[in-house]
Every structure is written in structure tokens, then in C-alpha cells.
Short mmCIF file of C-alpha atoms in Angstrom, two decimals:
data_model
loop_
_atom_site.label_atom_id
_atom_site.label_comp_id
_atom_site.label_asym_id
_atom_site.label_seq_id
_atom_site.Cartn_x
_atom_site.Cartn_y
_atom_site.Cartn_z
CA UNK A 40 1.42 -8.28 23.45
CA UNK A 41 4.01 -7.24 26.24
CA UNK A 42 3.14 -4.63 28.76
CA UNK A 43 5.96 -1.27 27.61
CA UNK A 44 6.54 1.34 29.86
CA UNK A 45 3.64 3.98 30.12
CA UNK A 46 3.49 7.17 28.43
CA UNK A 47 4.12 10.31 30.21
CA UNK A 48 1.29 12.20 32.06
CA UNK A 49 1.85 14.96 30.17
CA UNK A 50 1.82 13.78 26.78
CA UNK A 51 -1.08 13.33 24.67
CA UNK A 52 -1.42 8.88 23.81
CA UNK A 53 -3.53 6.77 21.30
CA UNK A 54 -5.75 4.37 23.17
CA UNK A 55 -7.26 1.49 21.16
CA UNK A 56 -11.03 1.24 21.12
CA UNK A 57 -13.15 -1.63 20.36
CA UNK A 58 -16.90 -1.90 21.71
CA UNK A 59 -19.08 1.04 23.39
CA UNK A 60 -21.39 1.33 26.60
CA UNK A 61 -24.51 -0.89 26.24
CA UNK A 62 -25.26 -3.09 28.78
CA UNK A 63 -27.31 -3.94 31.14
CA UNK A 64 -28.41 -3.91 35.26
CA UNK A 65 -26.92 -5.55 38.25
CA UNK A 66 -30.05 -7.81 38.40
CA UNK A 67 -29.48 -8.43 34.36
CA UNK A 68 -25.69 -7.74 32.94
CA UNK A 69 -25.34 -7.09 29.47
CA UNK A 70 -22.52 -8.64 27.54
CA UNK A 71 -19.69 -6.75 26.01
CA UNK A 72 -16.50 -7.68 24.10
CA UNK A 73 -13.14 -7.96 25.80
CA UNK A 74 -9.75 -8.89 24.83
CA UNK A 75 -7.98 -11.95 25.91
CA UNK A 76 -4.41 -13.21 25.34
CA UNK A 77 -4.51 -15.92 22.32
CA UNK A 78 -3.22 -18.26 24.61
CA UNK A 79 -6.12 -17.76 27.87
CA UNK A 80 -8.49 -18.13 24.67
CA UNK A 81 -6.59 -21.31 23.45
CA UNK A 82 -7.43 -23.03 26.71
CA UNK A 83 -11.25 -21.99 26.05
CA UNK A 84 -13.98 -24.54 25.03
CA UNK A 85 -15.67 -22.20 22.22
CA UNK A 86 -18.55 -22.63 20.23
CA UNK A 87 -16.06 -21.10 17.43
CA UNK A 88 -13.01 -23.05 16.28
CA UNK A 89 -10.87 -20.24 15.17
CA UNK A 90 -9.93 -16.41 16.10
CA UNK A 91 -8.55 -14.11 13.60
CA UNK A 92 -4.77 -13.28 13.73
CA UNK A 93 -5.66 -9.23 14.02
CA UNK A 94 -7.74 -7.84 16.46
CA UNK A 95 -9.45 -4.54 14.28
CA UNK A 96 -10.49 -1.18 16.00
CA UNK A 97 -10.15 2.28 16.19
CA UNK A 98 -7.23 4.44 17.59
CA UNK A 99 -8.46 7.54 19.41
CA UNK A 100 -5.60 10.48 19.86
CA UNK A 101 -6.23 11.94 23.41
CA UNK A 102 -4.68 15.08 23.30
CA UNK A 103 -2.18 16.47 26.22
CA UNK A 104 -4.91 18.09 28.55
CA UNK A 105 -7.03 15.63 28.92
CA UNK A 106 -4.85 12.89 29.62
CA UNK A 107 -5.10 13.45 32.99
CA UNK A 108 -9.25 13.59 33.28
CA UNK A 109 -9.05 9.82 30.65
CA UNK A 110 -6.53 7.85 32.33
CA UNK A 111 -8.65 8.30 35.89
CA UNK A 112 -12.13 7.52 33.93
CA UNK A 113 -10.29 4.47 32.21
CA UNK A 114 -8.53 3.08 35.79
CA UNK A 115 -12.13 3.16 37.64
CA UNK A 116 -14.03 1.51 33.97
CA UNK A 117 -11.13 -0.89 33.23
CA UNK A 118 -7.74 -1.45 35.77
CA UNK A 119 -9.95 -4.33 37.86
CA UNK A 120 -9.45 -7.34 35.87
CA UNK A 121 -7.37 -5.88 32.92
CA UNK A 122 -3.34 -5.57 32.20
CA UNK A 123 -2.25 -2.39 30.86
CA UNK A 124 -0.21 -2.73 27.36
CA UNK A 125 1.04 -1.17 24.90
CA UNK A 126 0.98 -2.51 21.39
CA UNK A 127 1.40 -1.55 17.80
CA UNK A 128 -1.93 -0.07 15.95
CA UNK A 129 -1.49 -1.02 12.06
CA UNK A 130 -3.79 2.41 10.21
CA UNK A 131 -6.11 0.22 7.34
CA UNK A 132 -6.06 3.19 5.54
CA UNK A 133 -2.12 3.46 4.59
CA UNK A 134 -2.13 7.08 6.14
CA UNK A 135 1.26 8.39 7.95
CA UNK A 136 2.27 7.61 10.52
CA UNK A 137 1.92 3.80 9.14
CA UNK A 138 2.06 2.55 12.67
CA UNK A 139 0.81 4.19 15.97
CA UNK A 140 1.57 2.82 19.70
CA UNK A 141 -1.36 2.54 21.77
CA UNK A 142 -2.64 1.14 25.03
CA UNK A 143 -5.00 -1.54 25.54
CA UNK A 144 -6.76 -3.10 28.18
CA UNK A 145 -6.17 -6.92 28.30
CA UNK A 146 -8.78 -8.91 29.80
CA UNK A 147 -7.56 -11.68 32.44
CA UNK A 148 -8.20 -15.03 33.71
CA UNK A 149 -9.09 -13.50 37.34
CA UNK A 150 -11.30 -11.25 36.32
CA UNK A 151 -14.56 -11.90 37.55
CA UNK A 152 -16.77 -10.13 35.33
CA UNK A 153 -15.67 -13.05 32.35
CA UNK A 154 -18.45 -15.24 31.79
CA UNK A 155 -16.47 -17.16 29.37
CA UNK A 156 -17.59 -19.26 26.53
CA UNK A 157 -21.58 -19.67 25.75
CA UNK A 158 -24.08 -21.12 24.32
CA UNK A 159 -24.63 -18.47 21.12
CA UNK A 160 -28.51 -18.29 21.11
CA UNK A 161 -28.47 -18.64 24.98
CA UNK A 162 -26.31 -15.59 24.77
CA UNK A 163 -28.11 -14.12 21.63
CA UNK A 164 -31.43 -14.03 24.44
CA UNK A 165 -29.06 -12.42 26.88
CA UNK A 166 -28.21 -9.95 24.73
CA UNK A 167 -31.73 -9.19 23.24
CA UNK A 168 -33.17 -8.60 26.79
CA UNK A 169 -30.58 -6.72 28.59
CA UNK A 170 -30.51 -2.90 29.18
CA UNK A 171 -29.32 -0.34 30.99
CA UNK A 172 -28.21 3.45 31.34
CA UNK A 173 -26.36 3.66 28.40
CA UNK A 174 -29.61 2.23 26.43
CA UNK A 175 -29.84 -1.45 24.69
CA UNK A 176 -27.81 -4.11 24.90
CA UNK A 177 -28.57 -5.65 21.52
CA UNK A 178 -27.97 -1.77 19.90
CA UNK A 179 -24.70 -2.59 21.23
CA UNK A 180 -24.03 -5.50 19.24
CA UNK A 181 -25.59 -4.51 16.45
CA UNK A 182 -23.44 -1.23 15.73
CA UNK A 183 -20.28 -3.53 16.76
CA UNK A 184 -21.10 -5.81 14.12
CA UNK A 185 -21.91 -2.48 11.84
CA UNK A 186 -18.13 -0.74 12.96
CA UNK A 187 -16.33 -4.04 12.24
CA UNK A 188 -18.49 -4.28 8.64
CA UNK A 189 -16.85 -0.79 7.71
CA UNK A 190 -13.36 -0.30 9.13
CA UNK A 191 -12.01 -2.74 6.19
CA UNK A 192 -13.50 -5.44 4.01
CA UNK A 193 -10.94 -8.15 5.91
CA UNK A 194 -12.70 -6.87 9.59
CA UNK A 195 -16.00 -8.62 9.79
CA UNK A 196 -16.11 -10.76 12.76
CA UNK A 197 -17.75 -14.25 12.15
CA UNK A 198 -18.79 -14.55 15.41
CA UNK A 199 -20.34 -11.13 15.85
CA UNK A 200 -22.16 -11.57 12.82
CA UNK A 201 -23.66 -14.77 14.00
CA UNK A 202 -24.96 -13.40 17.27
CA UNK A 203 -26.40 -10.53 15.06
CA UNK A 204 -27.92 -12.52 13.09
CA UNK A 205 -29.75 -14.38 16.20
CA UNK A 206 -30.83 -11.32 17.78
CA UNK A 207 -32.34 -10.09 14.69
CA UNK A 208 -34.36 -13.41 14.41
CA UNK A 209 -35.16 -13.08 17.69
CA UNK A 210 -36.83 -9.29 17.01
CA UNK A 211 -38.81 -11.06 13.60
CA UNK A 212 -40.33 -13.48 15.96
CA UNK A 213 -41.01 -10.95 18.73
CA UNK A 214 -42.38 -8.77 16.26
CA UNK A 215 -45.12 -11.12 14.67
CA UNK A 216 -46.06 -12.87 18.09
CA UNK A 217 -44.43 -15.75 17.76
CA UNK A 218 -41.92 -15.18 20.91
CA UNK A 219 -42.57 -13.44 24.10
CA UNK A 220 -39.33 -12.04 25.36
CA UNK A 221 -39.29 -11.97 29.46
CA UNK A 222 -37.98 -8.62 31.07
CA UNK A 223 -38.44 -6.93 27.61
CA UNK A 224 -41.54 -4.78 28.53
CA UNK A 225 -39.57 -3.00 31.50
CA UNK A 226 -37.33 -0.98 29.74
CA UNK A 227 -34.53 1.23 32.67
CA UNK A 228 -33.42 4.15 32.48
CA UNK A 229 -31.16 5.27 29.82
CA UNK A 230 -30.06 8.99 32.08
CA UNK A 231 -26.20 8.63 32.35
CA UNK A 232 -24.41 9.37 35.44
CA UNK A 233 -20.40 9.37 36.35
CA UNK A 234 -19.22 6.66 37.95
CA UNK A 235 -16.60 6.72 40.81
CA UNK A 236 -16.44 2.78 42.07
CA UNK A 237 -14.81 0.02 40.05
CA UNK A 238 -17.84 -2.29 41.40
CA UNK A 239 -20.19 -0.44 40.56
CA UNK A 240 -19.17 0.27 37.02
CA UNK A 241 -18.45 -3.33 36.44
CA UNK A 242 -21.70 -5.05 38.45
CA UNK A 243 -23.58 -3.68 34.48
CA UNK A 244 -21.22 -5.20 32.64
CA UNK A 245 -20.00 -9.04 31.87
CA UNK A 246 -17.38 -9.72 29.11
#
């Protein structure tokens, strides 16, 4: 993807979506999804061989007057450690226009919120113990893997699906007494509150 010029101010734009809030505490981060260039990931030592050639979503229209209020929300949730581009959204559905431009955060080597590759039921634990403001970490995963599942029949995510699978396990075992998960019994705060520091929106939060 190359970085285009930016849309006006005063027009509405189409900003590409993929994940929601669910994450964790500065003494316990959650783990969210990010996007990386193919060729940062390339250079990666993953547990999974492959990544898909399309990267599936959702397009959301913001409309004129409120480009104003989302473009300052997304700079102080997303500028520090992200490129700004502007790409081609493909609609799955075949509706008109075929082909909408929208921006997308980009994920980059600096940023220090990457964790990088891990271990999957290392990070499957992770995941099943971490929570925050914006409620469970593991609810986070499990509605991405759920999203993905329905946008198309092509959009399941291998990888997603395997760290779904773990955390469910992980619940089975919890549930019957055969695992005792540490920090799970201290649920925080799920009351939501705006944000105005790029730290301290990303100290919840590791990609």
C-alpha cells in the first residue's frame, strides 16, 4: 500500500476497520490485531508459515460532520506507531460502488507497542486473562474470529481460529477444575472514559 494524499477536512471518508476495543491494563496488556506491511511480516519468525493475499474488514462511511470529531479520536488511538494510507476497499458483496478508497492505519517496525511473533498458547493464556475498560480480552478475539467467519466464506483467518480454539480449551478446563487461571478472579472495571494521551491509550494495548 502507498500512503495518497489525504482527504479533505470537509468531506465525509471510508476508514477501514478490523478489530474492536478489548484489552487489557497497564500492569496486564491485552493483545489486539494490527496491520503490518507483507514485507516487515516477511522478516518475522512466525509460528504460521503463510498470510493471506487480502486483508478482510469492514468499511465505515464517516459522514462530513464528524470528520472533524474522528480524525482527532483516531490521531490520539492510532498516529504513534502507525503510517497513514490510503488503499483500495474491494465490497464482498458486488454492491456499487465496486471499489471504495479508504484509510488505514499501518502498523510499523518502531512501534513499541508490537510484541511481535509468539508462542500461540503462551499468547492464547495472555489473551484468556487480560481485561480492561472496554471488558474481556478473549470476547475480543472471539467476536474477531466470529466477524471474519461472516463477512465471506474466503475470510476466516487460520490463525485467529487457532487462538480461538485455545482460549476456548482453556475456558473447558477452567470450567471443570482442571486449570486455575492467575489474575482471572480480579476482574477491572469495564466504565469507559475518553482518552486524551497517546500513552495512555496505548499502555492497554499491545499488537
Amino acid at each position: 500500500m502507498a500512503t495518497n494524499e489525504a482527504a479533505s477536512e470537509t468531506d465525509e471518508f471510508w476508514i477501514f476497520g478490523y478489530g474492536q476495543d478489548h484489552r487489557g491494563t497497564p500492569e496486564a496488556p491485552g493483545r489486539v490485531v494490527t496491520l503490518i506491511e507483507r514485507s516487515f511480516w516477511a522478516s518475522l519468525v512466525d509460528a504460521h508459515a503463510s498470510a493471506p493475499e487480502k486483508v478482510w474488514g469492514t468499511a465505515y462511511r464517516i459522514q462530513a460532520d464528524k470528520v472533524a470529531e474522528v480524525k482527532e479520536y483516531l490521531d490520539i488511538r492510532e498516529i504513534n506507531g502507525y503510517t497513514i494510507h490510503y488503499a483500495p476497499f474491494h465490497r464482498a458483496d458486488g454492491r456499487a460502488p465496486p471499489t471504495i478508497r479508504t484509510l488505514v492505519y499501518i502498523g510499523t517496525p518502531d512501534n513499541d507497542q508490537f510484541t511481535g511473533p509468539q508462542d500461540p498458547q503462551a499468547l492464547a493464556e495472555h489473551v484468556y486473562a487480560s481485561e480492561g475498560p472496554s471488558g474481556l480480552n478473549r470476547d475480543y478475539l472471539l467476536e474477531l474470529e466470529k466477524a471474519l467467519d461472516e463477512l465471506s466464506p474466503e475470510s476466516g483467518d487460520a490463525h485467529v481460529t487457532d487462538l480461538s480454539d485455545r482460549v476456548r480449551e482453556i475456558e473447558r478446563r477452567r470450567r471443570e477444575g482442571e486449570l486455575v487461571v492467575e489474575g482471572f478472579e480480579h476482574p477491572v472495571s469495564h466504565e469507559f472514559r475518553k482518552v486524551s494521551s497517546v500513552d495512555e491509550q496505548e499502555e492497554t494495548e499491545k499488537a
